[in-house]
Short mmCIF file of C-alpha atoms in Angstrom, two decimals:
data_model
loop_
_atom_site.label_atom_id
_atom_site.label_comp_id
_atom_site.label_asym_id
_atom_site.label_seq_id
_atom_site.Cartn_x
_atom_site.Cartn_y
_atom_site.Cartn_z
CA MET A 1 108.56 63.81 135.83
CA ASP A 2 106.46 60.75 136.14
CA ARG A 3 103.72 60.18 138.79
CA ILE A 4 106.07 57.75 140.79
CA SER A 5 108.89 60.23 140.83
CA ALA A 6 106.68 63.14 141.90
CA LEU A 7 105.26 61.16 144.83
CA ARG A 8 108.71 60.30 145.82
CA ASN A 9 109.85 63.86 145.98
CA ILE A 10 106.70 64.86 147.82
CA GLU A 11 107.43 62.03 150.33
CA ASP A 12 111.02 63.37 150.81
CA ALA A 13 109.63 66.83 151.36
CA LEU A 14 107.25 65.51 154.01
CA SER A 15 109.86 63.37 155.55
CA ASP A 16 112.27 66.23 155.98
CA PHE A 17 109.54 68.44 157.54
CA GLU A 18 108.63 65.71 160.04
CA ALA A 19 112.37 65.17 161.05
CA GLY A 20 112.58 68.89 161.39
CA GLU A 21 115.02 69.34 158.74
CA CYS A 22 112.85 72.05 156.92
CA ASP A 23 110.25 74.44 157.94
CA LEU A 24 106.53 74.36 156.83
CA ALA A 25 107.21 77.18 154.33
CA THR A 26 110.10 75.23 152.78
CA ALA A 27 108.07 72.07 152.51
CA GLU A 28 105.14 73.86 150.90
CA ARG A 29 107.54 75.37 148.31
CA ARG A 30 109.10 71.94 147.60
CA VAL A 31 105.59 70.38 147.12
CA ARG A 32 104.29 73.26 145.14
CA GLY A 33 107.33 72.81 142.77
CA VAL A 34 106.90 69.15 142.44
CA LEU A 35 103.31 69.35 141.59
CA ARG A 36 103.89 72.41 139.06
CA THR A 37 106.68 70.37 137.47
CA TYR A 38 104.41 67.20 137.21
CA ALA A 39 101.60 69.13 136.08
CA THR A 40 103.36 70.98 133.28
CA SER A 41 105.60 68.26 132.03
CA PHE A 42 103.19 65.43 131.15
CA ALA A 43 101.27 67.57 128.65
CA GLU A 44 103.71 70.24 127.58
CA GLN A 45 101.58 73.04 129.23
CA ASP A 46 102.31 75.94 131.13
CA ALA A 47 100.98 77.27 134.45
CA TYR A 48 99.05 80.68 134.37
CA ARG A 49 98.03 82.60 137.33
CA ALA A 50 94.96 84.83 137.34
CA SER A 51 95.02 88.38 138.79
CA GLY A 52 91.87 90.37 139.49
CA ASP A 53 89.35 90.61 142.07
CA PRO A 54 88.45 87.55 144.42
CA PRO A 55 87.64 84.89 143.97
CA ILE A 56 89.69 84.62 140.91
CA ASP A 57 92.80 86.46 142.07
CA GLY A 58 95.82 84.05 142.47
CA LEU A 59 94.27 80.94 141.05
CA VAL A 60 96.54 78.79 138.87
CA VAL A 61 95.58 76.68 136.03
CA VAL A 62 97.56 74.57 133.53
CA ALA A 63 97.01 75.39 129.83
CA THR A 64 98.68 75.44 126.44
CA SER A 65 97.98 79.29 125.88
CA PRO A 66 96.94 82.32 127.74
CA LYS A 67 93.52 82.04 125.94
CA GLU A 68 92.90 78.33 127.22
CA ALA A 69 93.95 79.53 130.58
CA ARG A 70 91.16 82.17 130.66
CA GLU A 71 88.67 79.60 129.45
CA ARG A 72 89.48 77.06 132.24
CA LEU A 73 89.52 79.89 134.94
CA ARG A 74 86.06 81.02 133.70
CA ALA A 75 84.98 77.47 133.92
CA LEU A 76 86.22 77.20 137.71
CA VAL A 77 84.66 80.55 139.02
CA ASP A 78 81.09 81.78 138.76
CA ASP A 79 81.24 85.45 137.59
CA PRO A 80 84.93 85.89 137.68
CA GLY A 81 84.75 89.58 136.56
CA PRO A 82 87.55 91.25 134.59
CA PHE A 83 91.00 89.36 135.09
CA ASP A 84 94.36 88.92 133.49
CA VAL A 85 96.53 85.92 133.42
CA GLU A 86 100.24 85.60 133.34
CA ARG A 87 102.51 82.72 132.75
CA VAL A 88 104.10 81.26 135.95
CA GLU A 89 107.86 80.52 135.87
#
């Protein structure tokens, strides 16, 4: 998915929300799906979600491997403590 296509899909989700054709949760899922597709398609990377104690729990990064995902997460969070990463489908 290219940037223009991603922006159009996000605009469609927002328009549907504004018109009352979908609820906020649905619009959020659509936008999140567009962003995840865009982020993982241009660099052939996968999304990885961290699980552990706050503040790292639930953070998602895009990386080429679990090892790289851990490195990116450590760079984002001061003192992340122990955590695991799982590929997000």
